[in-house]
Amino acid sequence: MVHLSHTKVKALLAMKPESQEVTVKGWVRTKRGNKNVAFIALNDGSVIHNIQVVANPELFSEDLMKNITTGACLRITGSLVESIGSGQPVEIQAREIELFGAADPNTFPLQKKGHSMEFLRDIAHLRPRTNTFGAVLRVRHAMAFAVHKYFNDHGFFYLHTPVITGSDAEGAGEMFHVTTFDLKNPPRTPEGEIDYSLDFFARQTNLTVSGQLEGELGAMALGEIYTFGPTFRAENSNTPRHLAEFWMIEPEMAFYEIRDNMDLAEDFVKYLVKYALDNCADDLAFFNQMYDNELVERLKFVVENDFIRMSYTDAVEILMKSEQKWEFPVSWGSDLQAEHERYLVEKHFKKPVILTDYPKKIKAFYMYQNEDDLTVRGMDVLFPKIGEIIGGSQREHRLEKLEQRIREMGIPEKDLWWYLDTRRFGTAPHAGFGLGFERLILFVTGMGNIRDVIPFPRTPRNAEF
Ligand code: ATP
Ligand code: MN
């Protein structure tokens, strides 16, 4: 047990004020007042609220008082008393103030409220000190914890899949290469190609786009596993929903078929949203007030209502019948765009939707092939304001079918020998999905841009910090 000499703001705000001596440490959000009294709002990140410190300037040096400005870090010791002003239950009457670090008002960039999100992205090293990013990061933590709790409580094992992979067969997106070659002068084969046999891993390697293939190996031994780690896609899409580095949660379950997979996805997401409602109430109230008045209502709606389940084919029929003007036209066989997904969720059903049985031509090689020879047992979960939040499928566990699809799609089969071994030795029906962690955080916080729900976003042309 660590016995600290200070108490967190969160705990102080819940204490009964009896003029007891307390110590708090944190950063100044604002200071106001006059010659006779100073009111300092102090925040330590434990909770969205500040604690008010009341200081009599006569008790402290002029120099110290001058240095108490927005952004400065302080220790305050004093007595906890009932607050007369409205807005907070308790305040601290300061007896001692120690200045850990000043923040020059002429150069500290976070002064008044109301900075634009774009400006805050340029100072991503300081933006956690704003109310908004403090709240985002606390919610992000709570959701990560809830992910592990849900799976642990349901008998799933956390499997660590590699970040560096040798397979480029997944086809989920463009990859970042991993090499130790001198890019100015890489070794070449007699034919003039780059000779990866001389590279660090003696082969071409990439940052992973998904832990699924390795996850399937785990499920074929442990039954139910999940991964939760960083994922990389070098897609040059500058959208509010794509990052080049994002975190993905990928459960993979032996003996699950597509219906079980849908049941799990729905139960899991509802659990996470409910966990946020139950455990992040202050931060959600802040988002609801500042950014999105319908947020809490929307979250409750998702928890309380069944998701719509329908086939891709039926969804395309709805889209083709609608009077909507599309940027991308829809017809059977085309990939659904965000505008189509959001129409179904926000206008047509006004509920989350799970679509299944997509055309095999637009889905990955590993999805279970239906009898019709046209569709596969893929599933996407579509959410209001987000579009696709989950993508998954029942996997093709029949060796011949899988090999046939790999050949049809021109995927180098020899790189996948280990993956195909699961189908050679004790194959079993199984299924899984991937939930984009940042898309979940977007939904739960109501924030509008995925760059603002991860501490240090990686996007095209941006890897500062
Ligand atoms: P999209 O069509 O939205 O680009 P996708 O179909 O390429 O997504 P999948 O390969 O199915 O995505 O990945 C599973 C999940 O990972 C998605 O449902 C989404 O939540 C998340 N995801 C995918 N790409 C990104 C990205 N670039 N940034 C953040 N999250 C992503
Ligand atoms: Mn997808």
PDB file of C-alpha atoms and ligand atoms in Angstrom, residues 170 172 209 233 235 237 241-244 246-248 341 363 380 388-392 434-439 450, ligand 1:
ATOM      1  CA  GLU A 170      -4.900 -10.543 -45.247  1.00  0.00           C
ATOM      2  CA  ALA A 172      -7.216  -5.561 -45.151  1.00  0.00           C
ATOM      3  CA  VAL A 209      -3.221  -4.920 -40.093  1.00  0.00           C
ATOM      4  CA  ARG A 233      -3.000   0.627 -42.033  1.00  0.00           C
ATOM      5  CA  GLU A 235      -4.395   3.768 -46.260  1.00  0.00           C
ATOM      6  CA  SER A 237      -7.767   8.097 -46.374  1.00  0.00           C
ATOM      7  CA  ARG A 241     -13.013   7.700 -38.882  1.00  0.00           C
ATOM      8  CA  HIS A 242      -9.617   6.395 -40.035  1.00  0.00           C
ATOM      9  CA  LEU A 243      -6.230   6.371 -38.328  1.00  0.00           C
ATOM     10  CA  ALA A 244      -2.984   4.904 -39.624  1.00  0.00           C
ATOM     11  CA  PHE A 246      -5.452   2.313 -34.195  1.00  0.00           C
ATOM     12  CA  TRP A 247      -6.316  -0.244 -31.534  1.00  0.00           C
ATOM     13  CA  MET A 248      -8.423  -3.218 -32.364  1.00  0.00           C
ATOM     14  CA  GLU A 341     -24.512   2.458 -43.798  1.00  0.00           C
ATOM     15  CA  LYS A 363     -14.919  -9.802 -48.680  1.00  0.00           C
ATOM     16  CA  ASP A 380     -20.716  -5.772 -40.122  1.00  0.00           C
ATOM     17  CA  GLU A 388     -19.078   0.392 -39.419  1.00  0.00           C
ATOM     18  CA  ILE A 389     -17.919  -0.189 -35.855  1.00  0.00           C
ATOM     19  CA  ILE A 390     -17.363  -3.970 -36.116  1.00  0.00           C
ATOM     20  CA  GLY A 391     -16.418  -6.235 -38.997  1.00  0.00           C
ATOM     21  CA  GLY A 392     -16.363  -9.997 -38.600  1.00  0.00           C
ATOM     22  CA  GLY A 434     -12.826  -6.894 -34.949  1.00  0.00           C
ATOM     23  CA  LEU A 435     -14.035  -3.872 -33.004  1.00  0.00           C
ATOM     24  CA  GLY A 436     -12.177  -0.644 -33.715  1.00  0.00           C
ATOM     25  CA  PHE A 437     -11.423   0.727 -30.251  1.00  0.00           C
ATOM     26  CA  GLU A 438     -11.335   4.372 -31.374  1.00  0.00           C
ATOM     27  CA  ARG A 439     -14.636   3.990 -33.229  1.00  0.00           C
ATOM     28  CA  ILE A 450     -11.150  10.002 -34.504  1.00  0.00           C
TER      29      ILE A 450
HETATM   30  P1  ATP B   1     -13.756   0.722 -43.090  1.00  0.00           P
HETATM   31  O1  ATP B   1     -14.597   0.129 -44.173  1.00  0.00           O
HETATM   32  O2  ATP B   1     -14.514   1.585 -42.130  1.00  0.00           O
HETATM   33  O3  ATP B   1     -12.491   1.362 -43.588  1.00  0.00           O
HETATM   34  P2  ATP B   1     -12.679  -1.905 -42.773  1.00  0.00           P
HETATM   35  O4  ATP B   1     -13.785  -2.677 -43.341  1.00  0.00           O
HETATM   36  O5  ATP B   1     -11.464  -1.654 -43.561  1.00  0.00           O
HETATM   37  O6  ATP B   1     -13.240  -0.498 -42.207  1.00  0.00           O
HETATM   38  P3  ATP B   1     -11.975  -4.049 -40.957  1.00  0.00           P
HETATM   39  O7  ATP B   1     -10.808  -4.544 -41.697  1.00  0.00           O
HETATM   40  O8  ATP B   1     -13.249  -4.823 -41.016  1.00  0.00           O
HETATM   41  O9  ATP B   1     -12.256  -2.517 -41.357  1.00  0.00           O
HETATM   42  O10 ATP B   1     -11.520  -3.781 -39.427  1.00  0.00           O
HETATM   43  C1  ATP B   1     -12.361  -4.049 -38.310  1.00  0.00           C
HETATM   44  C2  ATP B   1     -12.724  -2.779 -37.560  1.00  0.00           C
HETATM   45  O11 ATP B   1     -11.566  -1.977 -37.307  1.00  0.00           O
HETATM   46  C3  ATP B   1     -13.646  -1.849 -38.317  1.00  0.00           C
HETATM   47  O12 ATP B   1     -14.973  -2.261 -38.166  1.00  0.00           O
HETATM   48  C4  ATP B   1     -13.378  -0.534 -37.657  1.00  0.00           C
HETATM   49  O13 ATP B   1     -14.087  -0.413 -36.423  1.00  0.00           O
HETATM   50  C5  ATP B   1     -11.905  -0.600 -37.323  1.00  0.00           C
HETATM   51  N1  ATP B   1     -11.057   0.089 -38.310  1.00  0.00           N
HETATM   52  C6  ATP B   1     -10.705  -0.347 -39.546  1.00  0.00           C
HETATM   53  N2  ATP B   1      -9.859   0.494 -40.156  1.00  0.00           N
HETATM   54  C7  ATP B   1      -9.665   1.516 -39.281  1.00  0.00           C
HETATM   55  C8  ATP B   1      -8.861   2.693 -39.312  1.00  0.00           C
HETATM   56  N3  ATP B   1      -8.099   2.993 -40.368  1.00  0.00           N
HETATM   57  N4  ATP B   1      -8.880   3.514 -38.216  1.00  0.00           N
HETATM   58  C9  ATP B   1      -9.626   3.205 -37.157  1.00  0.00           C
HETATM   59  N5  ATP B   1     -10.403   2.100 -37.056  1.00  0.00           N
HETATM   60  C10 ATP B   1     -10.421   1.260 -38.105  1.00  0.00           C
END
